[in-house]
Amino acid sequence: MNNQSNTIRNTQFNNKSDTQKYLVSSGFNTNIFERYLSIHMWYEGRGNNVDIGKARMKMTILISVRFNLVSPTILVELYGISLRQAKEHLNKLVKQKLLQRIATHRSLDGCVYICDRQGANWAEEYMSVSVPFKRYKHPEMAINQNNIMHDIINAYLMLRLIHETSQADNSYYLYRGLISEVEIKRHLATTNIRIADGLLVQPTNEGDINIALEVEHAYKNTQYKEKILLRQLNGIKSGVFDKIFIASQKHEILEDIKRTNIELLETMPSRYNKKTRQSLITESDAELLRNAIVYRTKYCDDLRRIFYSR
């Protein structure tokens, strides 16, 4: 994720209408959808120290707003700087009233940073999207303490993916934009669709592909995985996403998910819902899910090294 060529541009990303699909029927405001996708989330730290400082300030605030938090480790990987430099950068933004620091043992850095009112105002003006902000007497109440590690890893992975380039031509980014879990929850009205940890849009010659990211850190029982599959199927059928990337810090977790999903997709078409007296899913539904789910093992080792080796 470290700054590569800094000459990469998104000149191929001009097919926006395909991403909308059936989102209106799913309760998603497609105008907001496209606005989020158009926000520039590529770090371009080139030029003199002043330009680099401005680029980092912009990106750090956007991360804190769009993902609800930012941590020093994320910035170490994104900016290619030391942990000390990352903390100095973040603490400087705290002094400028753009961020707030929250001490927590649930972060591998011992803290996370969230946006302050001035940071929220800056982001709202920059993104042209409303940024809800509420100041708490105790800032730690602004985030879910139980999800901190998950949210940090999710933010890192989304930012890593958005910076990946095409193998055929590394002068182009693979994805033309992202939407965070926070933003999806804010604007997706329906509850029968699996809320992904984030959405990325990949342009192709056949149109845009909406990709949902799922970050899994622990084993889940079969019954829970079945419910996830059903809600993922609803997400695909409604057009919210076309593919699902599943990532984890452990190869064993991905292997367990894959094994269980294979078994479920074989048995679910022959099992019946007692209320509707219909099969849980059809054979074509099962095939749709098989083709949509991708188990991203390539990130396991890096996630373990960055977040679980200290």
PDB file of N, CA and C in Angstrom, residues 233 237 269 281-291:
ATOM      1  N   LEU A 233     -27.245 -14.075  -0.359  1.00  0.00           N
ATOM      2  CA  LEU A 233     -28.017 -14.348  -1.570  1.00  0.00           C
ATOM      3  C   LEU A 233     -28.982 -13.203  -1.859  1.00  0.00           C
ATOM      4  N   LYS A 237     -29.071 -10.936  -5.259  1.00  0.00           N
ATOM      5  CA  LYS A 237     -30.286 -10.843  -6.071  1.00  0.00           C
ATOM      6  C   LYS A 237     -30.824  -9.413  -6.161  1.00  0.00           C
ATOM      7  N   PRO A 269     -30.648 -26.716  -0.935  1.00  0.00           N
ATOM      8  CA  PRO A 269     -31.727 -26.846  -1.931  1.00  0.00           C
ATOM      9  C   PRO A 269     -32.695 -27.990  -1.652  1.00  0.00           C
ATOM     10  N   ILE A 281     -33.218 -22.652  -0.625  1.00  0.00           N
ATOM     11  CA  ILE A 281     -32.727 -22.000  -1.841  1.00  0.00           C
ATOM     12  C   ILE A 281     -32.877 -22.973  -3.007  1.00  0.00           C
ATOM     13  N   THR A 282     -32.843 -22.472  -4.209  1.00  0.00           N
ATOM     14  CA  THR A 282     -32.906 -23.336  -5.387  1.00  0.00           C
ATOM     15  C   THR A 282     -31.488 -23.751  -5.793  1.00  0.00           C
ATOM     16  N   GLU A 283     -31.414 -24.695  -6.706  1.00  0.00           N
ATOM     17  CA  GLU A 283     -30.107 -25.115  -7.211  1.00  0.00           C
ATOM     18  C   GLU A 283     -29.401 -23.959  -7.913  1.00  0.00           C
ATOM     19  N   SER A 284     -30.168 -23.144  -8.617  1.00  0.00           N
ATOM     20  CA  SER A 284     -29.565 -21.993  -9.303  1.00  0.00           C
ATOM     21  C   SER A 284     -29.064 -20.958  -8.290  1.00  0.00           C
ATOM     22  N   ASP A 285     -29.778 -20.824  -7.147  1.00  0.00           N
ATOM     23  CA  ASP A 285     -29.309 -19.932  -6.080  1.00  0.00           C
ATOM     24  C   ASP A 285     -27.981 -20.417  -5.521  1.00  0.00           C
ATOM     25  N   ALA A 286     -27.895 -21.731  -5.306  1.00  0.00           N
ATOM     26  CA  ALA A 286     -26.659 -22.307  -4.773  1.00  0.00           C
ATOM     27  C   ALA A 286     -25.501 -22.068  -5.730  1.00  0.00           C
ATOM     28  N   GLU A 287     -25.755 -22.231  -7.011  1.00  0.00           N
ATOM     29  CA  GLU A 287     -24.704 -22.004  -8.005  1.00  0.00           C
ATOM     30  C   GLU A 287     -24.302 -20.534  -8.057  1.00  0.00           C
ATOM     31  N   LEU A 288     -25.292 -19.666  -7.882  1.00  0.00           N
ATOM     32  CA  LEU A 288     -25.024 -18.226  -7.853  1.00  0.00           C
ATOM     33  C   LEU A 288     -24.059 -17.885  -6.719  1.00  0.00           C
ATOM     34  N   LEU A 289     -24.298 -18.465  -5.551  1.00  0.00           N
ATOM     35  CA  LEU A 289     -23.426 -18.213  -4.401  1.00  0.00           C
ATOM     36  C   LEU A 289     -22.044 -18.828  -4.601  1.00  0.00           C
ATOM     37  N   ARG A 290     -21.991 -20.023  -5.164  1.00  0.00           N
ATOM     38  CA  ARG A 290     -20.686 -20.657  -5.410  1.00  0.00           C
ATOM     39  C   ARG A 290     -19.811 -19.786  -6.306  1.00  0.00           C
ATOM     40  N   ASN A 291     -20.430 -19.204  -7.314  1.00  0.00           N
ATOM     41  CA  ASN A 291     -19.678 -18.379  -8.259  1.00  0.00           C
ATOM     42  C   ASN A 291     -19.326 -17.010  -7.688  1.00  0.00           C
TER      43      ASN A 291
END
